[in-house]
Amino acid sequence: MRGRHFLNPLLLSPLSYPRPPFARLATRGASRRAVAEQPATTRRVPLSEPDVGISRFASALPGFRGALKQRYSDFVVHEVALDGSLVRLTSFDLPDDECVDVKEGDVDEAQALESFRLLCGDADCEALMGFLERVSEGGDSDVSPIILSADADKAHRSEVHDFFKRNFGYLITDTIEHRDGIQRCIRVRLRPGPREQRDAGGRGRNRKGTGNLDWRDDMPFDSRRSTTWPHHLGKFLRFHLYKENKDTQEALGKIGNMLGLQPRSFGFAGTKDKRAVTTQQVTLFKMQASRLVTLNRKLVGIKVGDFSYVKEGLVLGQLMGNRFTITLRSVVVESEDVIKAAVDGLIKNGFINYYGLQRFGSGSVPTHLVGAALLKGEWRNAVRMILDPREGECDDINKVRERYREHGDVCMALQNFPRYLITERAILQHLKKYPGNFLQAIMAIPRTLRLMYVHSYQSYLWNHAASMRVEKYGISRVVEGDLVYKKKSPFEEGAIKIVDSEDLLKSQYTFEDVVVPLPGSETLFPGNEVAGIYHEMAEKDGINLSESVHGVKDFSITSMKGGYRRVIQRPIDFEWDLIPYTDERTPLVETDLDAIAKAKPLEPNELLSNGMSSCTSHDSRLEASLDASKTTDGASLVETKSVGSSDLLKLAVKLAFTLPASSYATMAIRELMKTSTSVAHQKTLNI
């Protein structure tokens, strides 16, 4: 490596880097309203960095030209777990303690209920769960049947009947007439006869609740309705999820669809970039590794492995950070010294810790605009923006969006939207049953996803406030009224205080201690002019940060605690190198899958297809590229301009560094190159 730089790893500590309770993921008021109020037939223009407050740099050092994410494999991310370990995909083997105590024919009711929720929606699932509770309490004749929601789709009703035959043999279903005399409904009731004989499929229930006929008193009972589980295994399966060119929700949606689970069944610490190769930890409750490992032959762009059983599942925020390996291609620069100076400047000064453009959505409907609508109680408008056509999305999906916008055909949209569009499908499934109920349609979105919109608006305000702080006061000093993390004492750690004149006289704080708040009910605002930007921008958007106009807590800033975020962040354990190449198709970074294939060649049907990477001829192409870089006159590689024909020598810069959770690598790259990270701008560099 050309350079390797180490910074204090304690910067990753949750104590020294407090984070808001939400995970990741908010232009000025007048322009934003103009966007929101434009005719429905007008396609929005994708966001630029200034639109969301990204406008300043930490230093005036010159940058250089290079293409970011020219290939998705140029952006590799490995999660850093709470114990500091790097999460990599290294093996597809089953864990040593894999157990077959749970019989292959047994049904995990927790999984069956998740499948039923996906099939029939939340309301029917809650009704079924209540019915099963009453049955498990010992009632026989006194357990009344339940009637599922009206369903005019005969094929769907058949699917529901088949579901009960497969999963709940002690229940029987039939179709009855709805009270309106027109529609049909499915009735669910307990199979008559002695309880031990009710299960035609070989399963039964006992007085203890869920379980099998061979229930043993020494086996633990779990309230989440699962089959028996071996004592010696942790109740959660933890695995490493490797994905290429897919976002986390899409990948988990595909896995969940194969397992009959909803995405909410998965636990994970944070979402990862879509246009990238990423590896992260995921957990599932009482799931056998053998069920997941068989999916590797069917999954495209996704692999799962490194299985283990643990006691607790993952929740958002349970990570130390992320390790990035990023390749900048088609680099044009006068000399290597320019790159070295830019790297040294990034290490010394850090970068403004902006929320990157990914926080505000990859499409032309920014998530912070949806967040503003939710804060104002504009439920219908929020639903419209989520379902509207999007710039940059594939044509097939946009055609469905266009047709829905023109005709409002919910069934058509549900039939044609792919399952990984979790948010859109959740909304449409609710609207199908309850037309016009837009608030409840939004509430049908999984909670972590629906909270993203309000968090995005908070991030939007934070970015603008950080820019104002840097523009007005610079980054070389702390000023009166700044918010800082209070110096640690035996009694206080990580507390926030407003800097006063006495603090300045003592020179007790540096700019690294300065934070800017994400607005909420428990956050302080700075004691200087920076505070005004929050209220000014919110008022222009028709939002009051001090009170809510509705009673829905999930979409009320006054019901959210808020948080604080450092203005400046430095990359940790920074490395960089120059790589010459001639072929744009040459992979310049080894992925986890490459490493596995190199160590143990995979069978043909185990190799990933349809755009997935493999190490085939990786080394030979790279060696050829390096050989081509050797010149007889010792000329500097970086002086070779890289445009035009593929046989011309080109230059790439490879970077590797670690950032705390919720910091954006794209913002570090922006500081390094002094150029925009927007997709529109990067496309001009890839031509």
XYZ file of C-alpha atoms in Angstrom, residues 50-545:
496
model
C -27.096 21.330 -2.421
C -30.783 20.311 -2.454
C -30.214 18.482 0.820
C -27.737 20.894 2.394
C -24.450 19.356 1.235
C -22.483 22.423 0.182
C -19.205 22.841 2.153
C -15.806 21.173 2.395
C -13.506 20.744 5.372
C -10.423 21.976 3.514
C -9.499 24.061 0.461
C -7.001 21.494 -0.861
C -7.523 20.629 -4.545
C -9.010 17.274 -5.452
C -8.776 15.160 -8.573
C -11.077 13.625 -11.133
C -12.230 10.030 -10.817
C -15.342 7.902 -11.346
C -17.101 6.557 -8.236
C -19.045 3.281 -8.508
C -18.308 2.860 -12.208
C -18.907 -0.810 -11.411
C -20.848 -1.870 -8.350
C -17.916 -4.145 -7.431
C -15.806 -0.988 -7.028
C -17.630 -0.302 -3.746
C -17.103 -3.066 -1.177
C -18.492 -2.817 2.359
C -17.893 -5.082 5.352
C -19.804 -4.509 8.548
C -17.755 -4.083 11.726
C -19.508 -5.959 14.550
C -19.794 -4.656 18.104
C -16.844 -6.800 19.153
C -14.689 -5.089 16.502
C -14.538 -8.087 14.161
C -14.886 -7.662 10.412
C -17.945 -9.445 9.007
C -16.911 -11.520 5.988
C -18.448 -14.398 4.079
C -15.954 -17.236 4.489
C -17.900 -20.508 4.512
C -21.154 -22.181 3.443
C -20.732 -25.013 5.958
C -23.392 -25.819 8.525
C -22.457 -25.104 12.146
C -21.022 -28.009 14.142
C -23.977 -27.925 16.515
C -26.590 -28.086 13.752
C -29.373 -30.196 15.198
C -32.130 -32.305 13.728
C -34.127 -32.619 16.936
C -36.956 -30.744 15.259
C -38.553 -33.217 12.892
C -38.583 -32.350 9.231
C -42.377 -32.519 9.091
C -42.898 -30.188 12.038
C -44.351 -26.773 11.365
C -43.023 -23.690 13.129
C -46.188 -21.748 13.781
C -44.286 -18.475 14.060
C -43.130 -18.944 10.476
C -46.587 -20.146 9.401
C -48.187 -17.027 10.872
C -45.697 -14.802 9.071
C -46.586 -16.565 5.835
C -50.275 -16.051 6.577
C -49.680 -12.343 7.241
C -48.035 -12.079 3.840
C -50.938 -13.956 2.251
C -53.890 -12.207 3.931
C -52.605 -9.070 5.641
C -52.215 -7.816 9.199
C -55.892 -7.721 10.197
C -56.602 -11.358 9.317
C -53.319 -12.471 10.853
C -54.151 -10.758 14.149
C -57.581 -12.414 14.110
C -56.010 -15.839 13.540
C -53.468 -15.308 16.312
C -56.265 -14.408 18.726
C -58.206 -17.497 17.677
C -55.166 -19.733 18.272
C -54.679 -18.158 21.690
C -58.241 -19.054 22.669
C -57.752 -22.596 21.420
C -54.487 -22.969 23.351
C -56.214 -21.892 26.572
C -58.122 -25.168 26.488
C -61.423 -24.175 24.953
C -63.188 -26.684 22.757
C -66.838 -26.060 22.075
C -66.672 -22.487 23.362
C -64.159 -21.331 20.732
C -66.135 -19.415 18.112
C -65.033 -19.492 14.466
C -63.424 -16.445 12.889
C -64.410 -14.895 9.575
C -61.596 -13.564 7.394
C -61.900 -10.382 5.349
C -64.138 -10.376 2.273
C -62.285 -11.845 -0.690
C -63.682 -11.708 -4.231
C -60.672 -13.521 -5.705
C -61.530 -17.218 -5.975
C -57.946 -18.193 -6.776
C -56.752 -16.371 -3.687
C -59.397 -18.083 -1.544
C -58.181 -21.448 -2.828
C -54.654 -20.498 -1.842
C -55.863 -19.654 1.663
C -57.694 -22.993 2.004
C -54.546 -24.843 0.882
C -52.475 -22.853 3.377
C -54.580 -24.095 6.307
C -54.455 -27.696 5.059
C -50.663 -27.539 4.924
C -50.003 -25.697 8.174
C -52.948 -26.076 10.567
C -54.370 -29.568 10.188
C -56.452 -29.214 13.365
C -58.403 -26.341 11.774
C -60.912 -26.503 8.941
C -62.000 -23.773 6.543
C -64.982 -23.201 4.298
C -66.335 -20.367 2.159
C -69.434 -18.495 3.293
C -71.439 -15.564 2.003
C -70.585 -12.082 3.247
C -73.322 -10.196 5.070
C -73.727 -7.921 2.040
C -75.030 -10.946 0.140
C -72.544 -10.421 -2.677
C -68.978 -11.070 -1.555
C -67.448 -14.274 -0.168
C -65.466 -14.875 3.021
C -63.466 -17.739 4.490
C -64.521 -19.123 7.862
C -61.912 -20.755 10.119
C -62.955 -23.133 12.906
C -61.653 -25.931 15.081
C -61.838 -29.459 13.649
C -64.493 -31.454 15.561
C -63.646 -34.535 17.610
C -61.101 -35.369 20.328
C -58.195 -32.998 20.197
C -55.607 -35.759 19.789
C -57.387 -36.924 16.603
C -58.031 -33.556 14.993
C -54.844 -33.247 13.042
C -55.392 -34.996 9.755
C -51.882 -34.033 8.695
C -50.162 -35.636 11.660
C -49.987 -32.615 13.951
C -52.060 -31.797 16.975
C -52.389 -29.416 19.873
C -52.313 -30.051 23.586
C -53.282 -28.226 26.714
C -49.888 -26.563 26.914
C -50.487 -24.500 23.772
C -48.513 -24.870 20.599
C -46.498 -27.984 19.958
C -46.671 -31.534 18.681
C -48.239 -34.733 19.994
C -44.840 -35.825 21.299
C -44.505 -32.645 23.400
C -42.160 -33.223 26.317
C -42.613 -31.383 29.613
C -38.876 -30.708 29.839
C -38.836 -28.770 26.570
C -39.055 -24.972 26.832
C -42.210 -23.250 25.661
C -41.850 -20.013 23.779
C -44.600 -17.412 23.537
C -43.813 -16.798 19.878
C -45.506 -20.043 18.862
C -42.681 -22.248 17.698
C -42.021 -25.943 17.760
C -39.691 -27.426 20.317
C -36.107 -26.249 20.139
C -32.949 -27.978 21.408
C -31.730 -26.769 24.811
C -28.113 -26.437 23.739
C -28.776 -24.088 20.787
C -29.244 -20.346 20.930
C -32.742 -19.410 19.774
C -31.466 -17.174 16.968
C -29.650 -18.237 13.850
C -27.013 -15.665 12.949
C -25.609 -15.668 9.436
C -23.584 -13.461 7.118
C -25.511 -11.960 4.221
C -23.426 -11.276 1.103
C -25.146 -9.319 -1.653
C -24.222 -7.651 -4.901
C -26.062 -4.694 -6.431
C -29.063 -5.094 -4.113
C -30.172 -3.157 -1.076
C -30.628 -4.920 2.249
C -34.435 -4.922 2.196
C -34.558 -6.345 -1.324
C -32.148 -9.143 -0.435
C -34.007 -10.064 2.756
C -37.302 -9.824 0.902
C -36.143 -12.453 -1.599
C -34.891 -14.765 1.150
C -38.063 -14.245 3.154
C -40.203 -15.045 0.123
C -38.414 -18.376 -0.305
C -38.811 -19.211 3.397
C -42.376 -17.925 3.695
C -41.311 -15.141 6.057
C -41.933 -11.423 6.076
C -38.923 -9.062 6.019
C -39.737 -7.970 9.590
C -38.703 -11.468 10.730
C -35.043 -10.612 10.071
C -32.841 -8.790 12.532
C -29.968 -6.676 11.248
C -27.828 -3.833 12.555
C -28.028 -1.493 9.568
C -28.888 -1.199 5.900
C -26.094 -1.326 3.345
C -25.587 0.395 -0.011
C -27.400 -1.014 -3.026
C -24.836 -0.338 -5.767
C -22.089 -2.186 -3.926
C -20.831 -5.565 -2.753
C -21.628 -5.807 0.951
C -21.439 -8.313 3.804
C -23.357 -7.972 7.070
C -24.771 -9.991 9.953
C -28.443 -11.022 10.045
C -30.454 -13.032 12.597
C -33.607 -15.175 12.415
C -35.586 -16.624 15.304
C -35.515 -20.425 15.604
C -34.441 -21.080 12.046
C -32.244 -24.024 11.083
C -29.152 -23.225 9.042
C -29.891 -26.178 6.765
C -32.978 -24.355 5.468
C -30.961 -21.296 4.488
C -27.915 -22.990 3.010
C -30.083 -24.729 0.392
C -31.187 -21.319 -0.888
C -27.691 -20.512 -2.174
C -28.344 -22.590 -5.281
C -31.428 -20.501 -6.105
C -30.450 -16.993 -5.034
C -29.058 -14.616 -7.640
C -26.853 -11.794 -6.414
C -27.097 -13.062 -2.828
C -25.265 -15.647 -0.693
C -25.645 -16.664 2.956
C -23.128 -18.449 5.152
C -21.011 -18.426 8.345
C -23.911 -19.792 10.373
C -24.015 -19.863 14.167
C -26.655 -19.994 16.903
C -26.823 -17.111 19.379
C -29.026 -16.107 22.310
C -30.127 -12.686 21.062
C -31.249 -11.277 17.733
C -29.833 -8.157 16.117
C -31.561 -4.776 16.191
C -30.773 -1.549 14.366
C -27.655 0.208 15.614
C -25.874 -2.878 16.964
C -22.679 -2.406 15.003
C -19.430 -0.543 15.516
C -19.151 0.706 11.955
C -18.284 -0.305 8.405
C -15.050 -1.031 6.559
C -15.028 0.332 3.003
C -12.819 -0.700 0.079
C -13.499 1.740 -2.736
C -11.989 1.932 -6.214
C -12.022 5.221 -8.101
C -11.583 4.539 -11.806
C -10.585 6.689 -14.778
C -8.525 8.931 -12.526
C -7.056 12.014 -14.192
C -4.508 13.989 -12.175
C -1.314 15.941 -12.827
C 0.861 13.948 -10.454
C 0.786 11.444 -7.645
C 1.620 14.288 -5.272
C -1.843 15.768 -5.792
C -3.446 12.507 -4.659
C -1.095 12.235 -1.687
C -1.863 15.798 -0.600
C -5.603 15.165 -0.890
C -5.318 11.959 1.153
C -3.192 13.646 3.824
C -5.720 16.480 3.998
C -8.596 14.033 4.472
C -6.734 12.264 7.257
C -5.762 15.499 8.998
C -8.950 17.541 8.578
C -11.544 14.812 8.171
C -14.735 15.532 6.266
C -18.033 17.196 7.081
C -20.143 14.381 8.450
C -23.083 14.979 6.107
C -25.852 12.491 5.555
C -25.152 11.349 1.994
C -27.571 11.399 -0.903
C -28.427 7.730 -0.225
C -30.193 8.898 2.939
C -32.731 10.757 0.842
C -33.635 7.958 -1.538
C -32.209 6.638 -4.779
C -35.193 7.754 -6.854
C -36.529 11.145 -7.829
C -39.015 11.189 -4.938
C -36.826 12.171 -1.977
C -37.636 10.497 1.313
C -37.415 13.798 3.190
C -40.280 15.183 1.105
C -42.382 12.218 2.176
C -41.216 12.866 5.742
C -42.367 16.493 5.581
C -45.800 15.369 4.350
C -46.085 12.902 7.238
C -45.087 15.539 9.790
C -47.904 17.739 8.449
C -50.436 14.896 8.447
C -50.762 14.870 4.654
C -51.317 11.122 4.441
C -52.725 11.002 0.909
C -49.895 13.144 -0.448
C -47.318 10.921 1.243
C -48.843 7.796 -0.301
C -48.915 9.459 -3.712
C -45.226 10.342 -3.548
C -44.257 6.814 -2.492
C -46.217 5.229 -5.354
C -45.405 7.804 -8.064
C -43.018 7.042 -10.974
C -39.331 7.513 -10.210
C -36.397 8.672 -12.246
C -33.775 5.952 -12.615
C -36.078 3.025 -11.802
C -36.460 0.263 -14.366
C -38.990 0.902 -17.125
C -41.245 -2.051 -16.270
C -41.807 -0.849 -12.704
C -42.269 2.753 -13.781
C -44.932 1.663 -16.269
C -46.818 0.036 -13.388
C -46.460 3.235 -11.362
C -47.734 5.289 -14.297
C -50.752 3.014 -14.799
C -51.602 3.120 -11.113
C -51.354 6.911 -11.042
C -53.665 7.204 -14.050
C -56.231 4.526 -13.172
C -55.833 3.776 -9.449
C -55.977 0.025 -10.128
C -54.691 -1.483 -6.850
C -54.995 -5.110 -7.952
C -53.035 -4.442 -11.137
C -50.242 -2.745 -9.171
C -50.070 -5.553 -6.591
C -49.920 -8.136 -9.329
C -47.041 -6.408 -11.125
C -44.949 -4.872 -8.344
C -42.081 -7.229 -7.402
C -42.073 -8.485 -3.819
C -38.933 -6.546 -2.898
C -40.945 -3.306 -3.144
C -41.991 -3.896 0.447
C -43.222 -0.381 1.166
C -45.356 -0.045 -1.951
C -46.911 -3.493 -1.568
C -47.728 -2.927 2.099
C -49.584 0.274 1.213
C -51.471 -1.304 -1.688
C -52.474 -4.399 0.263
C -54.110 -2.191 2.868
C -55.773 0.053 0.297
C -57.180 -3.033 -1.404
C -59.057 -3.917 1.782
C -59.719 -0.384 3.024
C -59.853 2.058 0.091
C -59.124 5.651 1.026
C -57.625 4.884 4.448
C -54.229 6.417 3.676
C -52.982 6.782 7.258
C -53.499 3.121 8.042
C -51.988 2.215 4.684
C -48.812 4.028 5.752
C -48.938 2.339 9.156
C -48.962 -1.018 7.329
C -45.371 -0.329 6.227
C -42.857 -2.125 8.512
C -41.997 0.300 11.296
C -38.282 0.650 10.563
C -39.117 1.612 6.975
C -41.902 4.080 7.748
C -39.800 5.846 10.398
C -37.123 6.362 7.744
C -39.138 9.190 6.211
C -39.269 11.405 9.307
C -35.653 10.561 10.118
C -34.791 11.665 6.595
C -36.352 15.073 7.231
C -34.326 15.388 10.440
C -31.207 14.581 8.399
C -32.173 17.223 5.854
C -32.291 19.867 8.608
C -29.024 18.584 10.090
C -27.149 18.913 6.789
C -28.257 22.522 6.344
C -27.366 23.362 9.948
C -23.903 21.794 9.589
C -23.271 23.771 6.408
C -24.273 26.999 8.135
C -21.980 26.226 11.090
C -18.976 25.642 8.808
C -19.783 28.588 6.548
C -20.229 31.083 9.404
C -17.575 30.003 11.900
C -15.178 27.696 10.013
C -13.732 24.455 11.397
C -10.598 25.710 13.130
C -12.160 26.680 16.451
C -15.005 26.273 18.888
C -17.238 29.326 19.318
C -19.574 30.393 22.063
C -22.959 28.720 21.772
C -21.620 25.564 20.102
C -22.892 22.230 21.368
C -20.129 19.845 22.435
C -19.773 16.474 24.051
C -18.919 17.280 27.633
C -15.489 16.121 28.749
C -15.783 12.771 30.450
C -15.812 12.651 34.230
C -16.445 9.883 36.782
C -20.039 11.078 36.935
C -20.860 12.162 33.377
C -20.014 10.596 30.037
C -21.182 11.834 26.707
C -23.406 14.601 28.075
C -24.104 17.624 25.882
C -23.406 21.180 26.926
C -23.508 24.649 25.378
C -20.051 26.221 25.209
C -19.751 29.419 27.255
C -17.062 32.093 27.589
C -15.397 30.251 30.454
C -14.975 27.127 28.316
C -13.328 29.245 25.619
C -10.876 30.780 28.078
C -9.843 27.331 29.258
C -9.497 26.059 25.658
C -11.178 22.938 26.938
C -12.782 21.861 23.664
C -11.713 21.444 20.040
C -13.811 21.388 16.904
C -13.804 17.575 17.017
C -16.076 17.863 20.061
C -18.654 20.025 18.253
C -21.995 18.408 17.432
C -25.133 19.549 15.645
C -28.528 18.231 16.799
C -31.126 16.177 15.005
C -34.285 17.923 16.236
C -36.475 16.124 18.738
C -38.231 16.534 22.054
C -35.079 15.958 24.125
C -32.417 17.768 22.096
C -30.794 21.103 22.801
C -30.321 23.654 20.037
C -27.043 25.605 19.728
C -26.815 28.886 21.589
C -25.743 30.809 18.498
C -27.122 31.665 15.056
C -27.043 28.045 13.901
C -30.241 27.356 15.877
C -32.218 29.700 13.653
C -31.743 27.640 10.501
C -33.808 24.757 11.932
C -36.898 26.844 12.640
C -36.508 28.956 9.493
C -36.463 25.969 7.163
C -39.132 24.040 9.040
C -41.486 27.028 8.978
C -41.002 27.410 5.219
C -42.062 23.766 4.933
C -45.144 24.399 7.073
C -43.732 22.453 10.030
C -43.572 23.505 13.675
C -40.703 21.852 15.536
